[in-house]
């Protein structure tokens, strides 16, 4: 295409080379962004544009859009999404994580139980410090479903170590269906729970979601459509 434009005199050689260079740079940047998203281990690729804010009026849409600016990452602030199952916590956490990855911040998504399983295995194999360092390095670490199941004392202490290592150095995004007042039940100790919360909440944005479940909504819509069809 560029050869034809040059031959016809519609574009100079210098302009053509300049545009080709820009296209190559853009292509490399897009590949780098895709790589960052791919290695982040997201459970799905849903962005903020896909979120139905009208279905969850308790959410301050502008507050979420402000988080999309990623100032919280530069300020090493945390985000905690709190709410009952199905209200969109994981969707929002993932969407913000995707935005971070697109801006080439090292980002990783992991379920709380999987995280603790890996760290306890590392403890048993005398390589806990290596794994803690691994999870501490991410600029943005998303830990999904904290408190879904309680954990034992060893795991609680390990989780405290991880949060302490990340404190004021990097951003951690948490989703939980447990009110903070109940975290002692998760970690088996009010002292540990308070120490963890103290570090998570010190520089943070807490998004409390009070509303219906998207999953139940989908089931109801499916049931209604099936009933109408019959």
Short mmCIF file of N, CA and C in Angstrom, two decimals, residues 97-98 132 184:
data_model
loop_
_atom_site.label_atom_id
_atom_site.label_comp_id
_atom_site.label_asym_id
_atom_site.label_seq_id
_atom_site.Cartn_x
_atom_site.Cartn_y
_atom_site.Cartn_z
N UNK A 97 -8.92 -4.53 37.55
CA UNK A 97 -7.66 -5.23 37.33
C UNK A 97 -7.26 -5.24 35.86
N UNK A 98 -8.23 -5.45 34.98
CA UNK A 98 -7.95 -5.42 33.54
C UNK A 98 -7.44 -4.05 33.12
N UNK A 132 5.93 -15.76 49.35
CA UNK A 132 5.48 -14.46 49.85
C UNK A 132 6.08 -13.34 49.00
N UNK A 184 -13.04 -11.90 62.44
CA UNK A 184 -12.43 -12.72 63.49
C UNK A 184 -12.82 -14.19 63.32
#
